[in-house]
XYZ file of C-alpha atoms in Angstrom:
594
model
C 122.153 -125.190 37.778
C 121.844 -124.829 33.799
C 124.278 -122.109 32.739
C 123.303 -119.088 30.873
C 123.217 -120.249 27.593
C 121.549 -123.318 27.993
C 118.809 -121.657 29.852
C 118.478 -119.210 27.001
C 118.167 -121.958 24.144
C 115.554 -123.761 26.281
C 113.574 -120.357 26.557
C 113.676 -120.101 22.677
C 112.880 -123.111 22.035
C 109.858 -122.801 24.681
C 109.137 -119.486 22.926
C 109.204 -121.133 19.391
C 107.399 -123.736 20.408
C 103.922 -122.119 21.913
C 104.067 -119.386 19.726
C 104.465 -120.939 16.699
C 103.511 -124.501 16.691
C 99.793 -123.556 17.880
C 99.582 -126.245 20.511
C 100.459 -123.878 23.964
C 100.529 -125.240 27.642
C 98.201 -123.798 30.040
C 98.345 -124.629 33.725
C 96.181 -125.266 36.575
C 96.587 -125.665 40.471
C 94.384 -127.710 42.052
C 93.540 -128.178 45.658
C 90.665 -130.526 46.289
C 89.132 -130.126 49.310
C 85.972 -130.754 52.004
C 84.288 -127.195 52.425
C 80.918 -126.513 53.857
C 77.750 -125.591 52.193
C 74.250 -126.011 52.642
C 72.472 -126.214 48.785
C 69.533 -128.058 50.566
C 68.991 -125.792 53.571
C 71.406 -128.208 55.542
C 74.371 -127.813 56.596
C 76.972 -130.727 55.061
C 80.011 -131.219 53.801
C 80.708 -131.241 49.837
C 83.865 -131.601 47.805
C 85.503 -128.452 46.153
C 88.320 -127.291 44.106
C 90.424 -124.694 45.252
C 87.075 -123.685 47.659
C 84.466 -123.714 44.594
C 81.354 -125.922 44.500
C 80.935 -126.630 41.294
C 84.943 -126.522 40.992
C 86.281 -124.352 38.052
C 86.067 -124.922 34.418
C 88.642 -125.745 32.145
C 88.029 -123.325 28.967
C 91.051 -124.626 26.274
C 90.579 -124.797 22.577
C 91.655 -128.103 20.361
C 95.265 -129.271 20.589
C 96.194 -127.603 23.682
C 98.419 -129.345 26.270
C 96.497 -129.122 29.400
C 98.278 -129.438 33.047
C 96.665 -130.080 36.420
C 98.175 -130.226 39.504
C 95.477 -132.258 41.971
C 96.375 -131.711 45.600
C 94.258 -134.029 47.311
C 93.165 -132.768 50.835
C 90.476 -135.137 51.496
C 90.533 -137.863 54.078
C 90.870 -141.001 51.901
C 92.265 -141.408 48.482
C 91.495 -139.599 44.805
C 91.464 -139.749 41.348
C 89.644 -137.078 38.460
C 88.377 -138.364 35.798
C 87.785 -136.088 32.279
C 84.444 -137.893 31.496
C 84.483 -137.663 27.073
C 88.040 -136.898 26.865
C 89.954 -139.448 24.593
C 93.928 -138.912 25.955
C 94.893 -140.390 22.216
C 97.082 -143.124 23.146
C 97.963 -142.013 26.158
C 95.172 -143.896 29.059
C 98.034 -143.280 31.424
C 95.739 -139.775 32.212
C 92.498 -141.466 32.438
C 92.002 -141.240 36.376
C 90.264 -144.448 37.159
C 91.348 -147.059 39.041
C 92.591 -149.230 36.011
C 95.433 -146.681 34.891
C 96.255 -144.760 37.744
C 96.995 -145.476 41.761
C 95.061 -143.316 43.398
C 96.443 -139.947 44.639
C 96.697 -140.376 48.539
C 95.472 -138.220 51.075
C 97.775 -135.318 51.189
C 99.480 -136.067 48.155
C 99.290 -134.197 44.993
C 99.415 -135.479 41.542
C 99.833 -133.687 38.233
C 97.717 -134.992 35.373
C 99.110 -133.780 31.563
C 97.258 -134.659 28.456
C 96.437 -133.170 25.595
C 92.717 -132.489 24.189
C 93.801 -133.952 20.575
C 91.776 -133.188 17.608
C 88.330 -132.723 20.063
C 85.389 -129.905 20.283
C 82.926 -129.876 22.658
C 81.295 -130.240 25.850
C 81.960 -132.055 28.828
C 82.736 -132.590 32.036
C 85.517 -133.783 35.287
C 84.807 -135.365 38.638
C 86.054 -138.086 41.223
C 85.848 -141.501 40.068
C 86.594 -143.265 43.649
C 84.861 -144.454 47.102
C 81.372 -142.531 46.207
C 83.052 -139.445 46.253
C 81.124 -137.862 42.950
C 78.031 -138.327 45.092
C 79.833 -135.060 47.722
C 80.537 -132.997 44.094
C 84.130 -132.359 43.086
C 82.971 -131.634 39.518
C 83.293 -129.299 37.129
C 82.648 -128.426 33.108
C 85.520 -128.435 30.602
C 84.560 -126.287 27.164
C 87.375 -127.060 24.062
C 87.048 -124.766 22.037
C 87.232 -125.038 18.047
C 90.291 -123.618 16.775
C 90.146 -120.132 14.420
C 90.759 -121.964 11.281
C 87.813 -124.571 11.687
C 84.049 -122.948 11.203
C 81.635 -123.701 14.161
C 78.073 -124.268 12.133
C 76.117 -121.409 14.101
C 76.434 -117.761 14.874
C 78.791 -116.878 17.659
C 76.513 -116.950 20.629
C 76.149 -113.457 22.616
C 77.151 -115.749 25.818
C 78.570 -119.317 26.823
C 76.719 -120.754 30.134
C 77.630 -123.949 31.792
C 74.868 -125.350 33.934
C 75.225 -128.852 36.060
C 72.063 -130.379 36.928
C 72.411 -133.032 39.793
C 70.715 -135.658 42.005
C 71.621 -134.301 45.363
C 71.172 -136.209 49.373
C 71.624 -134.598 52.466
C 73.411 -137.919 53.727
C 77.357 -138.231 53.146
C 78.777 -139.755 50.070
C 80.352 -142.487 52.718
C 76.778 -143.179 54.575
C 75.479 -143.602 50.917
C 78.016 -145.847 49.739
C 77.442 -147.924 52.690
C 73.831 -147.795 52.167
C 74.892 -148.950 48.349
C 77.136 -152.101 49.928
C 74.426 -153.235 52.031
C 72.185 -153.533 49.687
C 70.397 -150.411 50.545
C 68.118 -148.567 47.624
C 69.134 -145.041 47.234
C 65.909 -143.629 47.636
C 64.411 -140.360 46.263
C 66.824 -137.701 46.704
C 66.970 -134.918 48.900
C 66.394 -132.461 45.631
C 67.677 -131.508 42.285
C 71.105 -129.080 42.468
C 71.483 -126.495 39.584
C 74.989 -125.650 39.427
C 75.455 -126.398 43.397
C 72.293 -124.370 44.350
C 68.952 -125.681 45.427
C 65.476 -124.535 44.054
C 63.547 -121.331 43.713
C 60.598 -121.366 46.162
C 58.522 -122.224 43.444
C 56.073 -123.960 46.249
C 55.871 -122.995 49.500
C 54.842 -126.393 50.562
C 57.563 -128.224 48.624
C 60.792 -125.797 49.228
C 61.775 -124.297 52.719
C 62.840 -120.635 52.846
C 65.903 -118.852 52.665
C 67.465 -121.593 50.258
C 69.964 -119.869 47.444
C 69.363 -120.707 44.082
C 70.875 -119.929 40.801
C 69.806 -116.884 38.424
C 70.631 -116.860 34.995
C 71.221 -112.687 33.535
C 70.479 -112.768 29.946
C 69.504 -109.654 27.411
C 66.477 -109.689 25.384
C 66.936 -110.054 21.936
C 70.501 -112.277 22.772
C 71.280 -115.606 21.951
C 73.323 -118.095 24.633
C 74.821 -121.348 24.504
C 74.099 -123.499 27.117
C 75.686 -126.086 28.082
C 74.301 -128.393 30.170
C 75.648 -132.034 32.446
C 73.984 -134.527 34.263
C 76.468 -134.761 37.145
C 74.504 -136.699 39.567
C 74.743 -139.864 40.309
C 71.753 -141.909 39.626
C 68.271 -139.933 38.402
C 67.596 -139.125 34.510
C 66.546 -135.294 34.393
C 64.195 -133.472 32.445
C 65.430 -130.004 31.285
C 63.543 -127.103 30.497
C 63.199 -123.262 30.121
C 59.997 -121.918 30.243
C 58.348 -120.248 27.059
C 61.981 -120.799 25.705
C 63.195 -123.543 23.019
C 66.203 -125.274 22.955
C 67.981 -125.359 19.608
C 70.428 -128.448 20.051
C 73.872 -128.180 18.532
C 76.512 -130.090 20.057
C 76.311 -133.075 22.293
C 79.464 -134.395 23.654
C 82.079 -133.970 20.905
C 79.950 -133.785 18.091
C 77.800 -130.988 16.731
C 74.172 -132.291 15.881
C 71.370 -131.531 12.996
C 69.976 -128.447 14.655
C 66.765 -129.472 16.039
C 64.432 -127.288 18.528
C 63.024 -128.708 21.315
C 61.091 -127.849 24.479
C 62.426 -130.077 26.344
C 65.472 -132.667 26.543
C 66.032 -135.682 28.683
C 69.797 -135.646 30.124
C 70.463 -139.209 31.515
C 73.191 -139.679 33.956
C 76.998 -137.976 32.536
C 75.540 -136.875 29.470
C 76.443 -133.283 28.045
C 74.421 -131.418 26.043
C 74.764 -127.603 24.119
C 71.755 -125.740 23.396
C 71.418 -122.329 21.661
C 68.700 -120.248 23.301
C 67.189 -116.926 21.833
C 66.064 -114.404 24.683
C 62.876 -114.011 22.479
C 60.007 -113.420 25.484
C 58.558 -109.965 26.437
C 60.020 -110.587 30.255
C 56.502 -109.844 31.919
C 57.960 -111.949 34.418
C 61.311 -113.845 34.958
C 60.940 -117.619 33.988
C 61.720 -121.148 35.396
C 64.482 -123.206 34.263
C 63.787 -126.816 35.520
C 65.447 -130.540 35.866
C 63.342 -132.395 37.714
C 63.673 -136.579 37.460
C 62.219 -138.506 34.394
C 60.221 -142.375 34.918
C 59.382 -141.666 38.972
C 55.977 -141.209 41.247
C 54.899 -138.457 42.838
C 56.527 -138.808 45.685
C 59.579 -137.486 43.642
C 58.267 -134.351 43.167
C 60.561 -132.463 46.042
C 63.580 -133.379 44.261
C 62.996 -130.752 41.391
C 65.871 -128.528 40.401
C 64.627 -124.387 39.414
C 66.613 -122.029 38.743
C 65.341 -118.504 37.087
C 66.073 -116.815 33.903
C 66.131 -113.121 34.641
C 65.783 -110.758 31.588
C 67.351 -107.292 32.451
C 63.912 -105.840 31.602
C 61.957 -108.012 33.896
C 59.134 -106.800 35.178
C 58.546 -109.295 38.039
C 59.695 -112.789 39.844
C 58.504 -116.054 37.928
C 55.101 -117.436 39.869
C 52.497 -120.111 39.659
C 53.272 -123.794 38.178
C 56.213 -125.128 36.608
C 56.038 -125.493 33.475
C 54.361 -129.072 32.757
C 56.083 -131.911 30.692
C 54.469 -134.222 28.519
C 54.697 -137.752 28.259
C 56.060 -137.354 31.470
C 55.711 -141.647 32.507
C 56.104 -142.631 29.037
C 59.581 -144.107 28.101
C 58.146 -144.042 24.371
C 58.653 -140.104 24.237
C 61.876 -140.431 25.700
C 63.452 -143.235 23.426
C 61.538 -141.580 20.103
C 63.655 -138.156 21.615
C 66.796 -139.829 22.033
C 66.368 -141.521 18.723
C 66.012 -137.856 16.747
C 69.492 -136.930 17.892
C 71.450 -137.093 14.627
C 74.766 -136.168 14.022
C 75.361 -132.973 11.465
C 78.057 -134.842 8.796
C 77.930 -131.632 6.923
C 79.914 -130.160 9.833
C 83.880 -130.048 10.131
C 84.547 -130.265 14.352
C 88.017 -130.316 15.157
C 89.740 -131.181 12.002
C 88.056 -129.173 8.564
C 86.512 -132.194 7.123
C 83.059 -133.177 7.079
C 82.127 -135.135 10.045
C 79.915 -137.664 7.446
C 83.475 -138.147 5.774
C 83.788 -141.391 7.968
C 81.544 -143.600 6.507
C 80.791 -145.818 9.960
C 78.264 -147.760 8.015
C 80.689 -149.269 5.486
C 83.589 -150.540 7.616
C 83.222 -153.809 8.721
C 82.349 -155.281 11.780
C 85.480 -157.815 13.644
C 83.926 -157.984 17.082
C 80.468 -158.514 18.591
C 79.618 -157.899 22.532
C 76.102 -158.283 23.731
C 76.170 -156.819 27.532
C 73.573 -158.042 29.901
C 73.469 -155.923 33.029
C 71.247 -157.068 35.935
C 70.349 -155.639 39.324
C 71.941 -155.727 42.544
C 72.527 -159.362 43.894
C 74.346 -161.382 46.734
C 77.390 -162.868 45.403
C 79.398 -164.707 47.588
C 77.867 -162.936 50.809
C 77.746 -159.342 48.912
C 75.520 -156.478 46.999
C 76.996 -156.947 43.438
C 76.066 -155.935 40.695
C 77.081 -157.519 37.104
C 77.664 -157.227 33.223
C 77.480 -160.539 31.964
C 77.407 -162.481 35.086
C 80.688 -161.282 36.248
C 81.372 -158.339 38.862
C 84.299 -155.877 38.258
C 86.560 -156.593 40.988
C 89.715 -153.670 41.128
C 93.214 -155.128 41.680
C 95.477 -153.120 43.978
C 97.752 -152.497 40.900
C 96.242 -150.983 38.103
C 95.683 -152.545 35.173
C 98.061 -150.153 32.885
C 100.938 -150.782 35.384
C 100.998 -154.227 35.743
C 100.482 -154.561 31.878
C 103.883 -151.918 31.523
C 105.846 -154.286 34.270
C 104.656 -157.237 33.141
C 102.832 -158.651 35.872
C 100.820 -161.416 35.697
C 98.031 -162.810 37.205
C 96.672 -159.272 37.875
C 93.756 -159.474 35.107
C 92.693 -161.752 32.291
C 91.818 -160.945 28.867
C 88.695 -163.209 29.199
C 85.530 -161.356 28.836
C 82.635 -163.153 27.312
C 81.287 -161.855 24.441
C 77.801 -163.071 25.673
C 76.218 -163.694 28.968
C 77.486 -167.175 30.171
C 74.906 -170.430 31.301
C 76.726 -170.143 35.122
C 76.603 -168.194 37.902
C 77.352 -164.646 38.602
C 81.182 -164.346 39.642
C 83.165 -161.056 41.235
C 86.170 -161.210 38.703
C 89.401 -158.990 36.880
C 87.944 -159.699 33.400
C 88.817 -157.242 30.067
C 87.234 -156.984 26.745
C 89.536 -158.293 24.156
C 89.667 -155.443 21.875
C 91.559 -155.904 18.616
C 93.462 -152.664 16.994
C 92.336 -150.498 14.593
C 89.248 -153.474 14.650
C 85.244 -152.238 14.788
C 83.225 -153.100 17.557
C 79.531 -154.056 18.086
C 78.666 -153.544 21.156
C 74.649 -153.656 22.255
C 73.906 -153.038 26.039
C 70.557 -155.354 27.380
C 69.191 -153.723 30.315
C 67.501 -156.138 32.690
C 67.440 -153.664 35.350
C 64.182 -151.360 36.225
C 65.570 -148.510 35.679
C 67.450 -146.192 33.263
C 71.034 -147.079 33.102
C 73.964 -145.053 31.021
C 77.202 -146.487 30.069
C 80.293 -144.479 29.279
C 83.432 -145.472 27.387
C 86.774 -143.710 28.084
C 88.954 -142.902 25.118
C 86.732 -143.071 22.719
C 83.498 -141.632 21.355
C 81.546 -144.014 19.676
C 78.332 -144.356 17.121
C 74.661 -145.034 18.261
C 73.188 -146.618 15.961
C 69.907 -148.150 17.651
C 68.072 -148.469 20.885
C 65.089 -150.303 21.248
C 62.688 -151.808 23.723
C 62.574 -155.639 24.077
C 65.598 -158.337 23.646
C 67.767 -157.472 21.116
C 68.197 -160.424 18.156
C 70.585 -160.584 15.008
C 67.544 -159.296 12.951
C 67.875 -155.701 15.147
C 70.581 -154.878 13.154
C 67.817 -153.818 9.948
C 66.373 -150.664 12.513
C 70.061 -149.658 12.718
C 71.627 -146.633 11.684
C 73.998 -146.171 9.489
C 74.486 -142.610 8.246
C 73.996 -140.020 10.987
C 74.091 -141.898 13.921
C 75.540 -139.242 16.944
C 78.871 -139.773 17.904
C 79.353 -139.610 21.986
C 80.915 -140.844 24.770
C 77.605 -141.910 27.195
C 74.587 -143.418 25.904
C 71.205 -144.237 27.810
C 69.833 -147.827 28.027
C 66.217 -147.960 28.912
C 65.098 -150.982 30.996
C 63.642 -153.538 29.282
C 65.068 -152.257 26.409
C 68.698 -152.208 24.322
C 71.258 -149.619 22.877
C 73.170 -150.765 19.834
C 76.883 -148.659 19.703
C 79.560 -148.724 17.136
C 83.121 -148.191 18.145
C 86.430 -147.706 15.994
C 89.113 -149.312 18.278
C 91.950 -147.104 17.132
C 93.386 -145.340 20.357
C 95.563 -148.164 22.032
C 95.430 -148.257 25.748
C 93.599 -150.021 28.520
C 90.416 -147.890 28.761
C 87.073 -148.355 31.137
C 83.243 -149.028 29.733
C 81.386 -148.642 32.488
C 77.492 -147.170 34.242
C 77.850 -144.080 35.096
C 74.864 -144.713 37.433
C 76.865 -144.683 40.487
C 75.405 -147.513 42.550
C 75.280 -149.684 39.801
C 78.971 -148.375 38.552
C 80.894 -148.878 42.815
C 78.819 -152.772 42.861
C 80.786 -153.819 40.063
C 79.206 -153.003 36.506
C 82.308 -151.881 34.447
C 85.293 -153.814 32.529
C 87.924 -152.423 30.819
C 88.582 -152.724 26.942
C 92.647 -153.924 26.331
C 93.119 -152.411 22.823
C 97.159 -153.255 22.142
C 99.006 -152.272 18.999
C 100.593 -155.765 17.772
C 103.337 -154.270 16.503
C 105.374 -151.864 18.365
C 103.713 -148.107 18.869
C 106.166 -145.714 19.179
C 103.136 -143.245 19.328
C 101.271 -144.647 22.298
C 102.534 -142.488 25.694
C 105.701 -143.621 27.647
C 104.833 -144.004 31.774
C 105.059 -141.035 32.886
C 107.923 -139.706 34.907
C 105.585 -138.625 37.891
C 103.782 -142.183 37.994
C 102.526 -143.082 41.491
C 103.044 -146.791 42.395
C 100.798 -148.890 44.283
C 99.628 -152.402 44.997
C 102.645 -154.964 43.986
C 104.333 -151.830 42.471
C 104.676 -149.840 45.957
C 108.248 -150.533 46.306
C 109.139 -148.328 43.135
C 107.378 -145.525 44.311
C 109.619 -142.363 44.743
C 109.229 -139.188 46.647
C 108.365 -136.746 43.766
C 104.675 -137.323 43.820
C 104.238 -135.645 47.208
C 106.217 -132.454 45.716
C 104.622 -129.271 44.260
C 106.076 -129.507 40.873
C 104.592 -129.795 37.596
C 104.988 -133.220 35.652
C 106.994 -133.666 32.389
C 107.071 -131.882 29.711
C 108.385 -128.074 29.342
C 109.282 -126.301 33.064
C 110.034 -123.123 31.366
C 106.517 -122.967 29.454
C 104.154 -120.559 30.699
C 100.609 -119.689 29.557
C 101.634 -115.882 29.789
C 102.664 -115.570 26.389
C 103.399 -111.669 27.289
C 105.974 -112.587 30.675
C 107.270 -114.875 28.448
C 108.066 -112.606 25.481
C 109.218 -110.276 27.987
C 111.615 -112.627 29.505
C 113.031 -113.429 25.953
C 113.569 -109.875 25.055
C 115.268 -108.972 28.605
C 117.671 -111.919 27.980
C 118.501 -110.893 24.455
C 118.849 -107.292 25.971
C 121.259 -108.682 28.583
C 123.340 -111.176 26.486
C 123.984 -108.684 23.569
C 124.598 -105.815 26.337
C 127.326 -108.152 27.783
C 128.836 -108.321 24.078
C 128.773 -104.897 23.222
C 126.470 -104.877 20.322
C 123.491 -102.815 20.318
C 120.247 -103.873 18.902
């Protein structure tokens, strides 16, 4: 038991500390959890935090410390990942299966990080066994801070909306489906924000499904911010009559741009600002339906409805139609307007053009072949570079910590190799502080997106056709966007730059989830040489598995929060109160009135 005074310096210093040093704690307690709903018109089971589906959203603002306790009341194993958050130096946090032991069934786990010198939009969700494909997502908005400029008018409203690729089927039946080699198959429909569609067609939708509305105000202006949180299907999104001034994507705000419509490819984020401009005759479709597929797709189309408060009727007769709707071309000249806005300060006051990405020179090259499914050694695999991601029991971060060999190699060619396909532990050699080229081939037939943790990085080309050394003139090299998932096209290549300068052991991988559980991802080993006193200690709440599981202690099954300050609260006001009770007390005790 501290004694008085002790307990009273800690409080000050807790005090001092989130008041004054502008980088406060806020808390969250999580239960994840099975809970029933039927989005589709049938009844199935989906994954939700603390009973939502969609689970909540994190709304912090740059700097902030952010704390999550994860009880995990599933039935197997869990870990949440914070898809475009960079942990800066600290990939202890990263909830995958390289830095963390998964958080066992009715075990909880506290996750602290901070959301270091970031703006933006993005997203959370399970990154084990399938279990994204059940939901367990959920948005995460950080916020500029006061004394940085955002480059718009403050919006009249901030909407999240998560457009998905939703079955009927459990995420275990699917991931069976996926190990035996089993296509997915059109899905069931298109979720917006958990809900199905409007009965847009009575032939197409069944009654009495719920569906999300949208309240705006004429005249008002909204930010939306939209995620592809499904697990396999590019998506078209699009209000009707309405444009969509981009602004942010990811991390980074863009040149402002209008469009009418945007393709979202799988865990990409996107912010739009949208004017309620329209004389609300009647309300009006907002759609995500899938991008590159026949007609027999055409069920799995995502509406929701924008409702003006002066609306003089429900939205009727066709959705509204998309262009180019089979041609790649459109989508590829789309993705290729995207430019970052290096006028624009984000988190820190500079200009984002103030890194100069085209000047620094290049130290290491990585041409990634991806391919589809095959049988490797008796087994649906699927490959980058001829070689299938194969987990070890004990994470990659712990065994590098303990020293443990023979749990991975640092061996990943640069280049597809002249052998055949292998199921391996392989990592990307990644040197410190070095610049990598990294340019993803996509043999497969369909889109593909890759995602790399820790880091967002430039694209700087995409193209269709085999990428050669003479690609490198269509590159480039000024206003490329900075993000953390970018869209290969099959048949086609995306050329990415990436500043290696947040040390840790982080995962590049598809966030196409078929191709991601079969084995396409690797993990980049980016080590300080010399000792970083900067880079995040283990933390004291670690769970141990694999040839680790005799070090693991009791704590983790505890309600506590991890590290860190106990005594910080995100109640500012109980906390102030607290202080000036105890300075009533102690000075009462002495005799000295205040």
């Amino acid at each position: 038991m501290p004694s008085l005074s002790s307990w009273f310096f800690t409080t000050l210093l807790c005090f001092l500390d989130v008041t004054f040093a502008g980088d406060p704690y806020v808390f969250y307690d999580w239960t994840v959890s099975y809970t029933s709903a039927s989005p589709l018109g049938v009844k199935q089971k989906v994954i939700g935090i603390n009973g939502q589906f969609p689970g909540p959203t994190l709304n912090i603002t740059t700097n902030w410390n952010v704390v999550v306790n994860v009880k995990n009341n599933l039935d197997e194993p869990l870990l949440l990942t914070w898809n475009g958050i960079q942990h800066r130096k600290n990939s202890w946090q990263d909830g995958v299966s390289g830095t963390n032991c998964p958080i066992p069934a009715g075990w909880n786990w506290t996750y602290e990080f901070q959301v270091k010198d970031q703006i933006g939009s993005f997203f959370y969700f399970p990154s084990l066994n399938f279990q994204k494909a059940a939901g367990g997502y959920g948005g995460i908005i950080i916020n500029n801070r006061p004394v940085i400029p955002v480059p718009f008018g403050l919006p009249d409203g901030d909407i999240t909306l998560f457009l998905s690729d939703w079955y009927t089927r459990s995420h275990k039946d699917l991931r069976k489906d996926v190990e035996n080699g089993v296509d997915l198959g059109v899905p069931d429909g298109v979720l917006i924000n958990g809900l199905g569609p409007y009965r847009y067609d009575d032939n197409l939708v069944p009654n009495g499904i719920s569906y999300q509305i949208i309240n705006v105000e004429p005249g008002k202006t909204y930010r939306l911010r939209v995620h592809n949180v499904g697990i396999s299907s590019s998506l078209n999104f699009r209000i009707q009559n309405h444009n969509l001034l981009l602004v942010e994507t990811e991390g980074s705000y863009t040149v402002q741009q209008n469009y009418t419509n945007m393709d979202i490819h799988v865990g990409q984020s996107y912010s739009f600002l949208v004017t309620m401009d329209q004389n609300a005759s009647t309300d009006y479709y907002i759609v995500a339906s899938p991008r590159f597929v026949n007609s027999s797709w055409a069920r799995a189309t995502g509406v929701a409805i924008l409702h003006y408060s002066n609306s003089l009727g429900p939205a009727s007769g066709p959705l509204p139609s998309l262009l180019g709707e089979d041609d790649p071309s459109f989508s590829i000249n789309q993705a290729r307007s995207i430019r970052w806005n290096v006028s624009a300060g984000a988190a820190r006051p500079n200009p984002q053009g103030s890194f100069k990405y085209g000047d620094i020179t290049v130290t290491d090259v990585y041409v990634i072949l991806n391919r589809p499914p095959e049988l490797i050694n008796g087994k649906w695999r699927t490959t980058l570079n001829g070689i299938s991601y194969f987990p070890p029991s004990t994470p990659l971060k712990l065994a590098q910590q303990f020293k443990i060999l023979g749990v991975y190699k640092i061996d990943f060619p640069n280049r597809l190799m002249n052998r055949p396909p292998k199921v391996d532990t392989s990592l990307i050699n990644g040197t410190y502080r070095g610049f990598m080229e990294i340019i993803f081939q996509n043999n497969d037939t369909t889109v593909q997106s890759y995602h790399l943790d820790g880091y967002a990085f430039f694209v700087v080309g995409m193209d269709f056709g085999v990428w050669t050394e003479n690609s490198r003139s269509t590159y480039n090299k000024w206003d490329g966007v900075a993000r953390s998932t970018t869209q290969v096209f099959p048949g086609a290549w995306t050329a990415i730059l990436v500043s290696l300068d947040n040390a840790g052991i982080w995962n590049l991988r598809a966030e196409n989830l078929n191709s991601w559980y079969l084995g396409q991802e690797v993990y980049v080993h980016v080590v300080n040489p010399e000792k970083d006193t900067d880079e995040n200690t283990l933390p004291n709440n670690a769970i141990f598995c694999g040839l680790l599981s005799s070090l693991q202690r009791d704590q983790s099954h505890k309600f506590q929060f991890s590290g860190g300050s106990p005594f910080c609260s995100n109640s500012l006001i109980l906390l102030f109160m607290l202080f000036l009770a105890l300075l009533e007390s102690l000075f009462g005790m002495s005799g000295v009135e205040l």
